[in-house]
Coordinates of C-alpha atoms in Angstrom, one line a residue:
M1 CA 198.7 -50.8 -68.3
G2 CA 201.8 -48.3 -66.8
P3 CA 202.5 -50.8 -63.7
G4 CA 202.4 -54.2 -66.6
V5 CA 204.6 -52.4 -68.1
D6 CA 206.6 -51.0 -65.1
G7 CA 207.1 -54.9 -63.9
N8 CA 207.4 -55.7 -67.4
Q9 CA 210.9 -53.0 -67.5
G10 CA 211.8 -54.7 -63.7
L11 CA 212.2 -57.6 -64.9
A12 CA 213.9 -57.3 -68.1
A13 CA 216.3 -54.2 -66.4
T14 CA 217.2 -57.5 -63.9
L15 CA 217.3 -59.9 -66.0
W16 CA 220.4 -57.9 -68.3
R17 CA 221.8 -56.5 -65.2
R18 CA 222.2 -60.8 -64.4
P19 CA 223.2 -62.9 -67.3
R20 CA 223.6 -65.8 -65.2
L21 CA 220.5 -65.9 -64.0
Q22 CA 218.9 -65.7 -67.6
L23 CA 221.7 -68.5 -67.9
S24 CA 219.4 -70.8 -65.8
L25 CA 216.4 -69.7 -66.4
L26 CA 217.1 -70.6 -70.1
L27 CA 218.5 -74.0 -69.3
A28 CA 216.0 -74.5 -66.6
G29 CA 213.5 -76.5 -68.2
P30 CA 215.7 -78.7 -70.0
V31 CA 218.4 -79.7 -68.2
G32 CA 215.8 -80.6 -65.3
W33 CA 214.0 -82.7 -67.7
L34 CA 217.4 -84.0 -68.7
V35 CA 218.0 -84.9 -64.5
I36 CA 214.0 -86.5 -64.2
A37 CA 213.6 -87.9 -67.2
Y38 CA 217.1 -90.0 -68.7
L39 CA 218.7 -89.9 -65.4
G40 CA 216.7 -90.8 -62.7
S41 CA 216.0 -93.6 -64.8
L42 CA 219.3 -94.4 -65.6
A43 CA 219.1 -95.2 -61.3
V44 CA 216.5 -96.7 -60.9
L45 CA 217.9 -99.0 -63.7
F46 CA 221.1 -99.5 -61.0
V47 CA 219.3 -99.5 -57.9
A48 CA 217.4 -102.2 -59.9
A49 CA 219.9 -104.8 -61.3
F50 CA 220.9 -105.2 -57.6
W51 CA 216.9 -107.5 -56.6
R52 CA 216.7 -110.4 -57.2
L53 CA 213.7 -112.2 -58.2
D54 CA 211.9 -114.4 -56.8
T55 CA 212.2 -118.0 -58.4
F56 CA 208.9 -120.0 -56.2
S57 CA 207.2 -116.8 -56.7
G58 CA 208.1 -115.0 -59.8
Q59 CA 207.6 -111.8 -58.0
V60 CA 210.8 -109.3 -58.0
V61 CA 212.2 -108.5 -53.7
H62 CA 213.7 -106.0 -53.0
D63 CA 216.6 -106.9 -51.6
Y64 CA 219.8 -105.7 -52.6
G65 CA 222.9 -107.9 -53.6
I66 CA 224.9 -108.6 -56.6
S67 CA 223.4 -112.1 -58.0
N68 CA 222.2 -111.0 -60.6
F69 CA 226.1 -109.6 -61.8
Q70 CA 227.5 -112.7 -60.0
T71 CA 224.8 -114.5 -63.0
L72 CA 226.6 -112.9 -65.9
W73 CA 229.8 -113.1 -64.8
E74 CA 229.9 -116.7 -64.4
V75 CA 227.2 -118.1 -66.2
D76 CA 229.1 -118.5 -69.6
V77 CA 226.2 -117.5 -72.0
Y78 CA 226.5 -114.5 -71.1
R79 CA 230.2 -113.7 -71.6
T80 CA 229.8 -114.8 -75.7
I81 CA 226.9 -112.5 -75.9
V82 CA 228.8 -109.1 -74.2
L83 CA 232.3 -110.0 -76.2
R84 CA 229.7 -111.1 -79.6
T85 CA 227.8 -107.8 -78.9
V86 CA 230.8 -105.8 -78.8
A87 CA 233.1 -107.2 -81.6
I88 CA 230.0 -106.7 -84.5
A89 CA 229.4 -103.0 -82.8
A90 CA 233.9 -103.1 -83.1
A91 CA 233.1 -104.1 -87.2
V92 CA 231.2 -101.8 -87.9
T93 CA 232.7 -99.0 -86.3
V94 CA 235.8 -99.8 -88.9
T95 CA 233.1 -100.4 -91.9
D96 CA 231.8 -97.5 -91.7
A97 CA 234.7 -95.1 -90.7
L98 CA 236.5 -97.0 -93.8
L99 CA 233.7 -96.3 -96.5
A100 CA 232.6 -92.5 -94.9
F101 CA 236.3 -91.5 -94.7
P102 CA 236.8 -91.7 -98.2
I103 CA 232.9 -90.2 -99.2
A104 CA 232.9 -87.4 -96.8
F105 CA 236.8 -85.2 -97.6
Y106 CA 234.9 -85.9 -102.0
M107 CA 232.6 -83.7 -100.0
A108 CA 234.8 -82.0 -98.3
K109 CA 237.8 -81.4 -100.4
V110 CA 236.6 -82.1 -104.2
A111 CA 232.8 -81.2 -104.5
S112 CA 232.0 -77.9 -105.7
R113 CA 229.0 -75.7 -103.6
R114 CA 226.7 -77.2 -106.0
V115 CA 227.7 -81.3 -105.9
R116 CA 228.3 -80.8 -102.1
A117 CA 225.4 -79.8 -100.9
L118 CA 223.1 -82.1 -103.7
L119 CA 225.3 -85.2 -101.7
V120 CA 224.6 -83.7 -97.7
I121 CA 221.2 -84.2 -99.3
L122 CA 222.1 -87.9 -100.3
V123 CA 223.7 -89.1 -97.0
V124 CA 221.1 -87.6 -95.0
L125 CA 218.1 -88.5 -97.0
P126 CA 218.2 -92.4 -96.1
L127 CA 217.5 -91.0 -92.0
W128 CA 214.1 -89.8 -93.2
S129 CA 212.8 -93.5 -93.8
S130 CA 211.6 -95.6 -91.5
Y131 CA 214.2 -97.2 -89.7
L132 CA 212.2 -100.4 -89.2
V133 CA 211.3 -100.4 -93.6
K134 CA 215.2 -100.1 -93.8
V135 CA 216.3 -103.6 -91.5
Y136 CA 212.9 -105.2 -93.4
A137 CA 214.6 -104.2 -96.9
W138 CA 217.6 -105.9 -96.2
R139 CA 215.5 -108.7 -94.9
I140 CA 213.7 -109.4 -98.5
I141 CA 217.2 -108.6 -100.3
L142 CA 219.2 -111.6 -98.2
A143 CA 216.2 -114.0 -97.8
E144 CA 217.2 -117.3 -99.0
D145 CA 215.2 -116.4 -102.9
G146 CA 215.9 -112.7 -102.8
I147 CA 217.5 -110.1 -104.7
L148 CA 221.0 -111.0 -103.8
N149 CA 220.8 -115.0 -104.3
W150 CA 219.1 -114.4 -107.8
A151 CA 222.1 -111.9 -108.8
L152 CA 224.8 -114.0 -107.1
D153 CA 223.1 -117.7 -108.6
P154 CA 225.0 -117.7 -111.8
F155 CA 228.8 -117.7 -110.7
G156 CA 227.4 -120.7 -108.4
L157 CA 227.4 -117.5 -105.7
S158 CA 225.4 -117.4 -103.2
G159 CA 224.5 -114.5 -99.9
P160 CA 225.6 -114.2 -96.6
G161 CA 222.1 -115.8 -94.7
F162 CA 220.5 -114.3 -91.8
G163 CA 223.6 -114.4 -89.4
N164 CA 225.8 -112.8 -88.2
I165 CA 227.2 -110.8 -90.9
A166 CA 224.3 -110.0 -91.3
T167 CA 223.4 -108.2 -89.4
W168 CA 226.6 -106.8 -89.7
L169 CA 225.7 -105.1 -93.0
V170 CA 222.7 -104.0 -91.8
F171 CA 223.9 -101.6 -89.0
S172 CA 227.3 -100.7 -91.4
Y173 CA 224.1 -99.3 -93.5
L174 CA 221.9 -98.4 -91.3
W175 CA 224.5 -95.9 -88.9
L176 CA 227.1 -94.7 -91.6
P177 CA 225.4 -90.8 -92.8
Y178 CA 226.3 -91.3 -88.4
M179 CA 230.1 -91.5 -89.3
I180 CA 229.6 -89.3 -92.9
L181 CA 229.0 -86.1 -91.4
P182 CA 231.2 -85.5 -88.6
I183 CA 234.0 -87.0 -90.7
Y184 CA 232.8 -84.5 -92.9
A185 CA 232.4 -81.0 -90.7
G186 CA 236.0 -82.4 -89.3
L187 CA 237.7 -82.8 -93.1
E188 CA 235.4 -79.1 -93.8
R189 CA 237.5 -77.5 -91.1
I190 CA 241.1 -78.8 -92.4
P191 CA 242.1 -74.8 -94.6
D192 CA 242.9 -75.1 -98.1
S193 CA 246.5 -74.0 -97.6
L194 CA 247.6 -76.7 -95.4
L195 CA 246.7 -78.9 -98.1
D196 CA 249.1 -77.2 -100.2
A197 CA 251.6 -76.0 -98.8
S198 CA 252.2 -80.1 -97.8
G199 CA 252.9 -80.4 -101.3
D200 CA 254.8 -77.5 -102.2
L201 CA 257.4 -79.4 -99.7
G202 CA 257.1 -81.9 -102.0
A203 CA 254.8 -83.9 -99.4
G204 CA 253.1 -86.9 -101.9
A205 CA 249.4 -87.1 -102.1
G206 CA 249.8 -90.6 -99.5
K207 CA 252.7 -89.1 -97.5
T208 CA 249.9 -85.7 -97.3
F209 CA 247.0 -87.8 -96.2
R210 CA 249.0 -89.7 -93.0
R211 CA 250.9 -87.1 -92.3
V212 CA 248.3 -83.3 -92.1
V213 CA 244.8 -85.1 -93.4
L214 CA 244.7 -88.0 -91.1
P215 CA 245.9 -86.2 -88.1
M216 CA 243.2 -83.9 -87.7
A217 CA 240.2 -85.9 -89.0
L218 CA 240.6 -88.4 -85.8
P219 CA 238.7 -87.0 -83.4
A220 CA 236.1 -86.4 -86.6
V221 CA 236.5 -89.9 -87.1
V222 CA 236.1 -90.8 -83.0
A223 CA 233.4 -88.5 -82.4
G224 CA 230.8 -90.8 -85.9
S225 CA 232.8 -93.9 -84.4
I226 CA 230.1 -92.5 -81.0
F227 CA 227.6 -92.8 -83.3
T228 CA 228.1 -96.6 -84.6
F229 CA 229.3 -97.6 -81.2
S230 CA 226.8 -97.0 -78.9
L231 CA 223.3 -96.9 -81.5
T232 CA 225.4 -101.3 -82.2
L233 CA 225.7 -101.5 -78.6
G234 CA 222.2 -100.8 -78.0
D235 CA 220.0 -102.0 -81.2
Y236 CA 218.3 -105.3 -80.3
I237 CA 215.1 -105.1 -83.0
T238 CA 218.1 -105.5 -86.7
P239 CA 219.2 -108.9 -84.5
Q240 CA 216.2 -110.1 -84.5
I241 CA 215.1 -109.3 -87.9
V242 CA 217.6 -110.6 -89.7
S243 CA 219.3 -113.2 -87.6
S244 CA 218.8 -116.4 -85.1
T245 CA 222.3 -115.3 -82.1
Q246 CA 220.9 -112.9 -79.1
F247 CA 222.9 -109.5 -78.6
I248 CA 222.7 -107.7 -75.4
G249 CA 220.2 -106.0 -76.0
N250 CA 218.1 -109.0 -77.2
V251 CA 218.6 -110.1 -73.7
V252 CA 217.6 -107.7 -72.2
Y253 CA 214.1 -107.5 -73.8
N254 CA 213.6 -111.2 -73.0
N255 CA 214.5 -110.6 -69.3
V256 CA 212.0 -107.7 -68.9
G257 CA 209.3 -109.3 -72.0
V258 CA 208.3 -113.1 -71.2
A259 CA 210.8 -114.4 -68.9
N260 CA 209.8 -110.7 -66.8
N261 CA 213.3 -111.2 -64.8
L262 CA 213.6 -106.8 -64.4
P263 CA 216.7 -107.2 -62.4
L264 CA 219.1 -108.9 -64.5
A265 CA 217.6 -107.3 -67.3
A266 CA 218.4 -104.4 -65.5
A267 CA 222.0 -106.3 -65.0
F268 CA 222.7 -107.1 -68.3
A269 CA 221.6 -103.5 -69.5
T270 CA 224.2 -102.3 -67.1
V271 CA 227.2 -103.1 -69.2
P272 CA 226.6 -101.3 -72.3
V273 CA 226.2 -98.4 -70.1
V274 CA 230.2 -99.5 -68.4
I275 CA 231.4 -99.6 -71.6
M276 CA 230.9 -96.8 -73.4
I277 CA 231.7 -94.9 -70.3
L278 CA 234.7 -95.6 -71.1
Y279 CA 234.1 -95.2 -74.5
L280 CA 233.4 -91.5 -73.7
L281 CA 236.7 -90.9 -71.5
G282 CA 238.9 -93.2 -74.3
A283 CA 236.7 -90.5 -77.6
R284 CA 237.0 -87.4 -75.0
R285 CA 241.0 -88.0 -74.6
L286 CA 241.1 -88.2 -78.5
G287 CA 239.0 -84.7 -78.9
A288 CA 236.7 -86.1 -80.4
F289 CA 233.8 -83.8 -78.3
E290 CA 234.7 -80.9 -80.3
S291 CA 234.3 -82.4 -83.5
L292 CA 230.8 -83.2 -82.0

């Protein structure tokens, strides 16, 4: 028992004298998994985008070229799909920001501690239920004989049905908690004394919001937009359930499965990756990462 104890004490002393070694050993497993499983898969995806599909045999040929990217650029339907996906992602992000800000402001600056805790639970609660359950619930609501048309029928109105509007509505509902929580965290960091000082200097509520609250909360809004924009950009299940239009994720899924065109799917999958890299660079300049 003595030698073992001495060995453990020696190891502990060595680690205590070398804090960087402690940190390296602590992060070795997670960082290794991230590099191999996540960055490695992205590297394979990027390499596969330069392969091609033999039209005669249907086999993937490991010859490198840019024919897949040329197809994406030259065929109008692919450009339309990219623009549609980005437009819906942007619309969802703006919608969630407009809905989330007043909710988050009430939670952070108005509600009592008990009400605030209850609201946080209510915001997080939808995340505990299944993604598919929520999407199919919306499909039932938006169906021709669904509850929305039933409620609007006495007024001579009807719901949007299935399509781009339905996709926008469902995405906005699904990702709203991911926008509320970062904004709530950002607003909570704003000292109440700043709001009081603004009022003491003669600024009204609107001017205080524009000059004090909004500039300080903007990084939190951008942080929330990272979630809403990226999650919409890569999703393919919701468009498949509540819409018949194609999004980037649907095209990638179909080319991997039915069409068996892995190189084209890989090339198209790099499009949202590039978009998100540019988006994250812009978000970093606005200080969004400080609010994550």
